[in-house]
PDB file of C-alpha atoms in Angstrom:
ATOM      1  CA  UNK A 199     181.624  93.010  99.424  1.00 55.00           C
ATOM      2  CA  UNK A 200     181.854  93.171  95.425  1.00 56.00           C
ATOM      3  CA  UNK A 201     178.285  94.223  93.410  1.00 56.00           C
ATOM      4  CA  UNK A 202     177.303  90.461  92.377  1.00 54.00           C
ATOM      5  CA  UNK A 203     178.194  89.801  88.435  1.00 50.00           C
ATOM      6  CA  UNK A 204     175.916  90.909  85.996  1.00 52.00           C
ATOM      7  CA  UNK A 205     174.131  89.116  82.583  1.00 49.00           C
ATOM      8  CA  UNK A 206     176.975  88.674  80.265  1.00 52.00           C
ATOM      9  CA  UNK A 207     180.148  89.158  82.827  1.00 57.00           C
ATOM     10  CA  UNK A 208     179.859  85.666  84.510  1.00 62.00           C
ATOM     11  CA  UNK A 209     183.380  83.960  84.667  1.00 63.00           C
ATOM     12  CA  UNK A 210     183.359  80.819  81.905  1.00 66.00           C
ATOM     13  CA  UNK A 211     182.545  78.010  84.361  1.00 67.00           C
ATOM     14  CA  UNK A 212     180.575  79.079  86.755  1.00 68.00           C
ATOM     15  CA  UNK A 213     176.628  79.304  86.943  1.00 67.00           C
ATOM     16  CA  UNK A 214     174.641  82.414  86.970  1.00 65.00           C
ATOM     17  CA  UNK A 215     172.990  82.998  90.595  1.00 66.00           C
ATOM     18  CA  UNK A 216     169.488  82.539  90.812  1.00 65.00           C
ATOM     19  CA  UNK A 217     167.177  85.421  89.671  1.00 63.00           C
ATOM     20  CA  UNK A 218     169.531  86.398  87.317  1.00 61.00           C
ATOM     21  CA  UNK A 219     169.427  86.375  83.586  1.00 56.00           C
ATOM     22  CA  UNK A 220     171.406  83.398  81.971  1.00 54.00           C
ATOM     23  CA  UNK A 221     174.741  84.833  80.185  1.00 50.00           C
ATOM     24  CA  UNK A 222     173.636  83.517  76.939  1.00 52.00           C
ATOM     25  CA  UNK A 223     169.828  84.128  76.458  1.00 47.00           C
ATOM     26  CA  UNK A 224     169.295  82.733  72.732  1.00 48.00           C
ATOM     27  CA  UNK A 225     169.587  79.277  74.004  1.00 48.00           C
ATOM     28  CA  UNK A 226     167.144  79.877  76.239  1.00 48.00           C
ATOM     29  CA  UNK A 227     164.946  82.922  74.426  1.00 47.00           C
ATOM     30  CA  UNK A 228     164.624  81.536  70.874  1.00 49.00           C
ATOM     31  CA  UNK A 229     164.035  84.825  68.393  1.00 51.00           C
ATOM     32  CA  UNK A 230     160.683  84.570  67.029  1.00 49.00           C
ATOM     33  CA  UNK A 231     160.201  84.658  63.335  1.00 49.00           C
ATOM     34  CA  UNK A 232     158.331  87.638  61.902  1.00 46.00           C
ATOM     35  CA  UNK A 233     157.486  87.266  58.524  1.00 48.00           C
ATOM     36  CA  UNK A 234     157.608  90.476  56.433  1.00 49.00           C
ATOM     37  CA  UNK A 235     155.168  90.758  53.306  1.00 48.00           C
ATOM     38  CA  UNK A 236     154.983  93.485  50.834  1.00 49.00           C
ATOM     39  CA  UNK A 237     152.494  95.944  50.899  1.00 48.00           C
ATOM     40  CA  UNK A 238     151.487  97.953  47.630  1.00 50.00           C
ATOM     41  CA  UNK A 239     149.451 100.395  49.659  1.00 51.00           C
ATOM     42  CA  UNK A 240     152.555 101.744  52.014  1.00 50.00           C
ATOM     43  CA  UNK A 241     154.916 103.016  49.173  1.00 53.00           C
ATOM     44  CA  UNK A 242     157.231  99.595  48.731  1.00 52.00           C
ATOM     45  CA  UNK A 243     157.827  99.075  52.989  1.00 52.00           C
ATOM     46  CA  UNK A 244     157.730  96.120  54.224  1.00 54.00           C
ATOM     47  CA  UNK A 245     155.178  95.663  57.080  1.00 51.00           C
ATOM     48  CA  UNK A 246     155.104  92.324  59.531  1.00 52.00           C
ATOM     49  CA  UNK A 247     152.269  89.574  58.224  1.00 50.00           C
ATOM     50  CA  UNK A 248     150.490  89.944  61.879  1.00 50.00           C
ATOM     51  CA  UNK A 249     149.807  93.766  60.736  1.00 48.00           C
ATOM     52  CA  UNK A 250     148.730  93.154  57.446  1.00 46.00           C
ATOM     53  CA  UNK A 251     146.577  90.201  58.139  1.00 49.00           C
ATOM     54  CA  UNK A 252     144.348  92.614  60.622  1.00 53.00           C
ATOM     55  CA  UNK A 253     143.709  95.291  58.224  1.00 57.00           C
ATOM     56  CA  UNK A 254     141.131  92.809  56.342  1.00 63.00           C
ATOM     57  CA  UNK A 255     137.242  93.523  57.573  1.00 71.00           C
ATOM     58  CA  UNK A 256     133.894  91.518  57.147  1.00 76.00           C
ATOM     59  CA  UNK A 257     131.700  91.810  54.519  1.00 80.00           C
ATOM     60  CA  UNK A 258     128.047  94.057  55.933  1.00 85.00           C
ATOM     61  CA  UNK A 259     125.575  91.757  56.842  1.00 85.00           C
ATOM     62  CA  UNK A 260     122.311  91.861  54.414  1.00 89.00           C
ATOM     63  CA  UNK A 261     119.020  92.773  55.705  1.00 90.00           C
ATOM     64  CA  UNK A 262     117.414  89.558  55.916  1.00 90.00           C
ATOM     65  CA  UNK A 263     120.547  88.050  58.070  1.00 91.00           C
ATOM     66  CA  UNK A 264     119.799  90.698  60.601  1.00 91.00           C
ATOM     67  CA  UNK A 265     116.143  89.854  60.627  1.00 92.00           C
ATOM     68  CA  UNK A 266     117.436  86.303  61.407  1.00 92.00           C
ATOM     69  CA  UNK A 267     119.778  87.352  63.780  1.00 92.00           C
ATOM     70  CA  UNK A 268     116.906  89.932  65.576  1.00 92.00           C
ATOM     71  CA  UNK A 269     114.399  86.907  65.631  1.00 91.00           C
ATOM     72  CA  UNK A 270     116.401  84.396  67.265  1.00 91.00           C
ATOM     73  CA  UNK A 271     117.432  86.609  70.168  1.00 90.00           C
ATOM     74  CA  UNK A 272     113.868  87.733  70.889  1.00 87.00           C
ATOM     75  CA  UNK A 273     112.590  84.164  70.913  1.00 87.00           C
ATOM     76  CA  UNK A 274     115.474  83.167  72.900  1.00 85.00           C
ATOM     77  CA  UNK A 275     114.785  86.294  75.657  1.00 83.00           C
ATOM     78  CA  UNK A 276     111.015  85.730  75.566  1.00 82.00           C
ATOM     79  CA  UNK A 277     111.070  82.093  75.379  1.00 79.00           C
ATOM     80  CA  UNK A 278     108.514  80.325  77.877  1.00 73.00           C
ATOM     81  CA  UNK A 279     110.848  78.531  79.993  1.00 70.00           C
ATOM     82  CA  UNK A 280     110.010  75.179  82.241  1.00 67.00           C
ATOM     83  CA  UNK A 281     110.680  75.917  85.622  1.00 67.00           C
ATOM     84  CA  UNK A 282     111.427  72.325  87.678  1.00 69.00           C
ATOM     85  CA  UNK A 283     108.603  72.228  89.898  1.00 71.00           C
ATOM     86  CA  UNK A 284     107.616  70.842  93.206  1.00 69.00           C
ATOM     87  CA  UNK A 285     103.861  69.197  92.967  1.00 73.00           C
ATOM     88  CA  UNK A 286     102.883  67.907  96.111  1.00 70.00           C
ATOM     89  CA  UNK A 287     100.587  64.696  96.370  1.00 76.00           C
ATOM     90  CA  UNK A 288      97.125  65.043  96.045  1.00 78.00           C
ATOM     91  CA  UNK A 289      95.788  64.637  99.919  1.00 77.00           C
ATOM     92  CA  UNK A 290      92.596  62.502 100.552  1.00 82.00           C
ATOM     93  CA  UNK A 291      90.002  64.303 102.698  1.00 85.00           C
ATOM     94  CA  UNK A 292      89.424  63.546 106.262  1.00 87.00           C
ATOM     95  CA  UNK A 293      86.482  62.860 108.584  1.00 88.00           C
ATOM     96  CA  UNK A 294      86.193  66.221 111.169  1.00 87.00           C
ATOM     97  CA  UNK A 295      86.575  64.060 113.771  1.00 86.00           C
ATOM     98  CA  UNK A 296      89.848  63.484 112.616  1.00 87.00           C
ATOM     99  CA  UNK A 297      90.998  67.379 113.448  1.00 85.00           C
ATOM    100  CA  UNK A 298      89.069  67.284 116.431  1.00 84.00           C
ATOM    101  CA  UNK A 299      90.728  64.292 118.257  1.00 85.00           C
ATOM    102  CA  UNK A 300      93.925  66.385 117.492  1.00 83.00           C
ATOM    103  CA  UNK A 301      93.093  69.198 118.842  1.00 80.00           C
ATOM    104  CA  UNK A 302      91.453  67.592 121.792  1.00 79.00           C
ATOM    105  CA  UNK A 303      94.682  65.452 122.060  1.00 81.00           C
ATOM    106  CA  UNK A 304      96.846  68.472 122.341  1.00 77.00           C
ATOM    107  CA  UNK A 305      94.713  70.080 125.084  1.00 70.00           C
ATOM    108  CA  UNK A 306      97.004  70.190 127.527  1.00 72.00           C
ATOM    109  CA  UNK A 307     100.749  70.726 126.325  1.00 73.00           C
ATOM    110  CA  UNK A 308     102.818  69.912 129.588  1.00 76.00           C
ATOM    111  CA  UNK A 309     102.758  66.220 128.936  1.00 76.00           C
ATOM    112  CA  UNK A 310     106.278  64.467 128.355  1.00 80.00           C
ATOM    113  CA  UNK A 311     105.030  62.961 125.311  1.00 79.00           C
ATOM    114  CA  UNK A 312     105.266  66.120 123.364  1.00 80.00           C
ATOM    115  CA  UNK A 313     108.547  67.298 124.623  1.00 81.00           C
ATOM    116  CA  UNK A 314     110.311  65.892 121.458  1.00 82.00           C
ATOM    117  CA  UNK A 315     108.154  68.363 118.910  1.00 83.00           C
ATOM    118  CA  UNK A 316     109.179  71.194 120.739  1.00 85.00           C
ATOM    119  CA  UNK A 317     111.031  72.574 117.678  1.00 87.00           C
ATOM    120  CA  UNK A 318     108.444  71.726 115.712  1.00 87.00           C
ATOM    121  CA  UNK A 319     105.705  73.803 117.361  1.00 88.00           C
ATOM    122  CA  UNK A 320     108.401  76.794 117.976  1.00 89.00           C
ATOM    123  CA  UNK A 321     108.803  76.967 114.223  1.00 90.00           C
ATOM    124  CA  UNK A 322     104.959  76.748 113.669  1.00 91.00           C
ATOM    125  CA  UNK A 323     104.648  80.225 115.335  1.00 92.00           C
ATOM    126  CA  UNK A 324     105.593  82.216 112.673  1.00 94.00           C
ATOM    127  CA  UNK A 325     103.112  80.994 110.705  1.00 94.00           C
ATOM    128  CA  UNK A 326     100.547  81.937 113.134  1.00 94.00           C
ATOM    129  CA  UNK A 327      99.285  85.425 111.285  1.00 96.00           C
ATOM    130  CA  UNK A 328      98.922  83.716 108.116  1.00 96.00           C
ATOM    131  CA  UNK A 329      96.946  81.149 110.194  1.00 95.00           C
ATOM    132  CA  UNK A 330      94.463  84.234 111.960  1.00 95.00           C
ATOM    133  CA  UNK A 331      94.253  86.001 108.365  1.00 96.00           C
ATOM    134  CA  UNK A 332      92.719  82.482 107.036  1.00 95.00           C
ATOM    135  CA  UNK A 333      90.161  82.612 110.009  1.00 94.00           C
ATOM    136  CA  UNK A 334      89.421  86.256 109.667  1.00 94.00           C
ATOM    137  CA  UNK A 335      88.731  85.752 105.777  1.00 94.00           C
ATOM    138  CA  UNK A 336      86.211  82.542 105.951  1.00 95.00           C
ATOM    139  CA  UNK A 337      84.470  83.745 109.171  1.00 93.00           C
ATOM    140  CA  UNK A 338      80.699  83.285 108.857  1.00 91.00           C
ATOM    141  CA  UNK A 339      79.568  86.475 106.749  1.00 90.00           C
ATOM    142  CA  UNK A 340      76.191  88.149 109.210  1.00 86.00           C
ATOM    143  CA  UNK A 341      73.385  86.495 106.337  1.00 87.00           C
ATOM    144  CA  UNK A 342      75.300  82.957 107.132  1.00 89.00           C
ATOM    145  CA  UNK A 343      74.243  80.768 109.964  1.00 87.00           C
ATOM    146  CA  UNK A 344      77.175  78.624 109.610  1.00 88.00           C
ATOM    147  CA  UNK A 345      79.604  77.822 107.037  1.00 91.00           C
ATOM    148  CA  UNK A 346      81.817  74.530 106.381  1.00 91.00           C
ATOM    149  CA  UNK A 347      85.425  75.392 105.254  1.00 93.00           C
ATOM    150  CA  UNK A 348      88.156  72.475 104.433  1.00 92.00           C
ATOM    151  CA  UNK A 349      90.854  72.962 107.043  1.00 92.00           C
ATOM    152  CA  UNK A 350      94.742  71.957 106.239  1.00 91.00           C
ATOM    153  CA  UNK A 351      96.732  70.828 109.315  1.00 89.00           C
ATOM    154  CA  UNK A 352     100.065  69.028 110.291  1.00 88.00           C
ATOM    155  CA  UNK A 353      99.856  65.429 112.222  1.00 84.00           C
ATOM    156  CA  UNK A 354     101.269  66.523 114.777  1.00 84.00           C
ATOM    157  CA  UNK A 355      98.456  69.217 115.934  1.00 85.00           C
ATOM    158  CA  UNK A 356     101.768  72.297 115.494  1.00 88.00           C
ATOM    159  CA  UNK A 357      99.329  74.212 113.488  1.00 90.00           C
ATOM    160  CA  UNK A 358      95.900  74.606 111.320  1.00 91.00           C
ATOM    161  CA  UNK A 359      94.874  76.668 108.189  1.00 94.00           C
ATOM    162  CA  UNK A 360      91.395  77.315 106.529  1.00 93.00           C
ATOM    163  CA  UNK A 361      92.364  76.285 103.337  1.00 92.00           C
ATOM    164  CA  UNK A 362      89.315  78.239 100.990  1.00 93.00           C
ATOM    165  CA  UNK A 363      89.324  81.315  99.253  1.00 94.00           C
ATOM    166  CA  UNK A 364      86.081  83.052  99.646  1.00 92.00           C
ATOM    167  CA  UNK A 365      84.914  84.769  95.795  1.00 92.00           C
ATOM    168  CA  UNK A 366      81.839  86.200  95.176  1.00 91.00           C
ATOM    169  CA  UNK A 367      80.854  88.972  92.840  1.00 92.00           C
ATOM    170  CA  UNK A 368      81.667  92.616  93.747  1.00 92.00           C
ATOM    171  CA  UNK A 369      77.875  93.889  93.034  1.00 90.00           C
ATOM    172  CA  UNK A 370      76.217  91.019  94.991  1.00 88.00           C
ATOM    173  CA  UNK A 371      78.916  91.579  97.559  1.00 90.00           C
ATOM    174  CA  UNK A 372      77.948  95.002  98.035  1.00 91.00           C
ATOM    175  CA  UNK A 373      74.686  93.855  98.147  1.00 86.00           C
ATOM    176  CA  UNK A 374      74.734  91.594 100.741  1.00 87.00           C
ATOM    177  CA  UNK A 375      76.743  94.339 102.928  1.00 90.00           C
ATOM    178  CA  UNK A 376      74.347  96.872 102.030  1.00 88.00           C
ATOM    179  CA  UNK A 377      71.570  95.018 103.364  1.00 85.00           C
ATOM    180  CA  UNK A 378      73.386  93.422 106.267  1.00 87.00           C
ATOM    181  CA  UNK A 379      73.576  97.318 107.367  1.00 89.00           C
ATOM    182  CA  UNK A 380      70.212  98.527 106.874  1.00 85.00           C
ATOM    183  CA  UNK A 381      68.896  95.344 109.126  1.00 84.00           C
ATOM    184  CA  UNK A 382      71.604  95.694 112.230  1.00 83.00           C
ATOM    185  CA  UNK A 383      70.802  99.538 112.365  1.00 85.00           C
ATOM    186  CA  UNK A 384      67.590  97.748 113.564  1.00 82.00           C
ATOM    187  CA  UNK A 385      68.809  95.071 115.531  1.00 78.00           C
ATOM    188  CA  UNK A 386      70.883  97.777 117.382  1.00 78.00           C
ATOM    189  CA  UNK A 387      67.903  99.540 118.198  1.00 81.00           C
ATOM    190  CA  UNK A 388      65.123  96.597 119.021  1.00 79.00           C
ATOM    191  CA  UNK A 389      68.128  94.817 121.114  1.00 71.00           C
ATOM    192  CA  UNK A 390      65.923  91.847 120.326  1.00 69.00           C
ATOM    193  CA  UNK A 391      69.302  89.349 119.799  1.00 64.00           C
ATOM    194  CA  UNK A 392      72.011  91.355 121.220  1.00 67.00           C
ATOM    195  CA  UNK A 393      73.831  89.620 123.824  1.00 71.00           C
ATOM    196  CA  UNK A 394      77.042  91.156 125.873  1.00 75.00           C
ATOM    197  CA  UNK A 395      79.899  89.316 126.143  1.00 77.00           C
ATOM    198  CA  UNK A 396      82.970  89.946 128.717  1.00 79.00           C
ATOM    199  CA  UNK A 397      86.763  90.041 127.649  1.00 81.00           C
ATOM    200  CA  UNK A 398      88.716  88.238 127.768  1.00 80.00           C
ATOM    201  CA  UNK A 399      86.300  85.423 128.111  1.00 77.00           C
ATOM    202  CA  UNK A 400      88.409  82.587 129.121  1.00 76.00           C
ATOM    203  CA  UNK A 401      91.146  82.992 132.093  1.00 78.00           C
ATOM    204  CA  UNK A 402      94.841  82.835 131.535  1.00 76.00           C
ATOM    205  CA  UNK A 403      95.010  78.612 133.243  1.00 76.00           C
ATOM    206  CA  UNK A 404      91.922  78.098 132.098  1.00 75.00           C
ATOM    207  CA  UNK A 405      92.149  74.910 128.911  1.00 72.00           C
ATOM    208  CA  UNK A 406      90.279  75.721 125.764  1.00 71.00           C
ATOM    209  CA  UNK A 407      87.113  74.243 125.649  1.00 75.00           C
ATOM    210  CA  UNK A 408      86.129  70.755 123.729  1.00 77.00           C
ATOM    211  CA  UNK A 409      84.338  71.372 120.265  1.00 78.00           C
ATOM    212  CA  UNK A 410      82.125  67.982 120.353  1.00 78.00           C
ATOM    213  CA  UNK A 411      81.409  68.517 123.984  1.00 81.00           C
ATOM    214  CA  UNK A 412      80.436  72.258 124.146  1.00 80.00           C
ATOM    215  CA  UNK A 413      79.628  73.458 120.680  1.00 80.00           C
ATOM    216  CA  UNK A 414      78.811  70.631 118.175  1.00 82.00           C
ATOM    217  CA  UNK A 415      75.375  70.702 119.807  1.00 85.00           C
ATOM    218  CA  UNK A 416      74.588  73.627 120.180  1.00 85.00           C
ATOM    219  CA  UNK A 417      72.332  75.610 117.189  1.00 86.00           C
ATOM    220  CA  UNK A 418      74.097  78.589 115.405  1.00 84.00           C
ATOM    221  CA  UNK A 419      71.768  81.806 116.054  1.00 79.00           C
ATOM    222  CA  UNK A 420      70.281  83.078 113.147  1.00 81.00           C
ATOM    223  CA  UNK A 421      71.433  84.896 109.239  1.00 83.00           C
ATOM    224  CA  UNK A 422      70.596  88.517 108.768  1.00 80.00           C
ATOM    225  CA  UNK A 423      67.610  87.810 106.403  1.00 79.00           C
ATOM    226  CA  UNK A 424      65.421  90.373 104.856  1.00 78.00           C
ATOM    227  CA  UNK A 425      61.670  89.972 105.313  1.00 77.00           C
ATOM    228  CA  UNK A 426      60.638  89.659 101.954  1.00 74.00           C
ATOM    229  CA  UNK A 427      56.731  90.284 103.155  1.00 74.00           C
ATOM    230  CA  UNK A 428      56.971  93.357 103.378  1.00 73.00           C
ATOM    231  CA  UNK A 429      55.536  95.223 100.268  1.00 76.00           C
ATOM    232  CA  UNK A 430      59.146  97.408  99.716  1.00 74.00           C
ATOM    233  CA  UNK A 431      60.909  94.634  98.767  1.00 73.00           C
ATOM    234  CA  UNK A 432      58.585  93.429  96.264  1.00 72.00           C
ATOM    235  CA  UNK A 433      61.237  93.743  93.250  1.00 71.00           C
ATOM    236  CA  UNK A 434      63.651  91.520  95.505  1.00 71.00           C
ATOM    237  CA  UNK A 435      61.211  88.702  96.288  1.00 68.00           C
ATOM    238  CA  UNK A 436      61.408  86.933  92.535  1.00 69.00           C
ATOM    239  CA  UNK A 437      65.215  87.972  92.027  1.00 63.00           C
TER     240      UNK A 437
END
């Protein structure tokens, strides 16, 4: 077959195929109007108005605009910005015997009626080390008997936290340890309150025990006290 017609060789009468150029592109292409202006600086030639008009350039900024300039993007960078913010509601505080019907509640966890939290106590577990480090850190120092820590814990009985932040100074800290040493090096070798214990001490089947019926009765065993009678800790008595 024939090479199809070309731009400009289309037979009067007849439409160009599509793709192709139109035989008469002015009507379609207007010419765009450059405007030529006269430039001393290029010997008497001509040059288009979009050329010359570029060649123009800003006046230097002074000194104290740049100061301006400087200070407004540093206060802008290092501006104290308010972050939107979730504040929970302030919780009221709770009778013990609150946590400890809970936990007495959830005792045994093969009832149906806890089958629907499932999900919830699965995704309580990874909480769990966050949960022993809270324990760890408010356990009962060897010069306390007892202690009483606010505990944080979901309705449901999923999980528990110890919700305190022991602080004390480092030099009374050290203190405390210090003498907490000196006075089990002696309880190690009197043996007067040592007891042994066996691991693990509760079988695998076995349910935890009740707090209220087992331990809220019985009296914590003594602090790690120094006896101040004796005539070497004279300086420590008043202090």
């Amino acid at each position: 077959p024939p090479p199809p017609p070309t731009a400009g060789l289309i037979p009067p009468g007849m439409m160009a195929p599509p793709g192709m150029m139109p035989s008469n592109p002015q009507h379609h292409f207007p010419r765009q109007q450059i405007s030529m202006v006269s430039n001393n600086n290029n010997n008497g030639v001509d040059v288009p108005a979009t050329t010359a008009s570029t060649t123009t350039t800003k006046a230097p900024l002074s000194l104290e605009e740049k100061s301006k300039r400087w200070a407004k993007l540093q206060t802008k960078k290092y501006a104290h910005k308010k972050l939107q913010t979730f504040s929970a509601p302030q919780k009221e505080q709770l009778p013990p015997d609150f946590l400890r019907k809970i936990l007495q509640d959830h005792g045994d966890m093969t009832s149906k009626r806890y089958a629907s939290e499932k999900r919830l106590y699965l995704g309580a577990l990874k909480y769990v080390p966050h949960a022993l480090y809270k324990l760890l850190e408010n356990i009962p120092m060897p010069w306390e008997s007892y202690k009483d820590v606010p505990v944080l814990f979901h309705v449901t009985g999923a999980i528990s936290f110890v919700d305190h932040v022991p602080k004390v100074i480092e030099p009374i800290y050290r203190a405390q340890w210090g003498t907490a040493w000196l006075l089990m090096r002696r309880e190690k070798r009197d043996r007067r309150h040592f007891k042994r214990m066996r691991f693990p001490p509760f079988d695998d089947e076995e349910p935890p025990l009740d707090y209220a019926d087992h331990l809220l009765n019985v009296e914590p065993a003594e602090a790690v006290q120094l006896e101040l009678e004796d005539d070497q800790y004279a300086l420590l008595e008043d202090w």
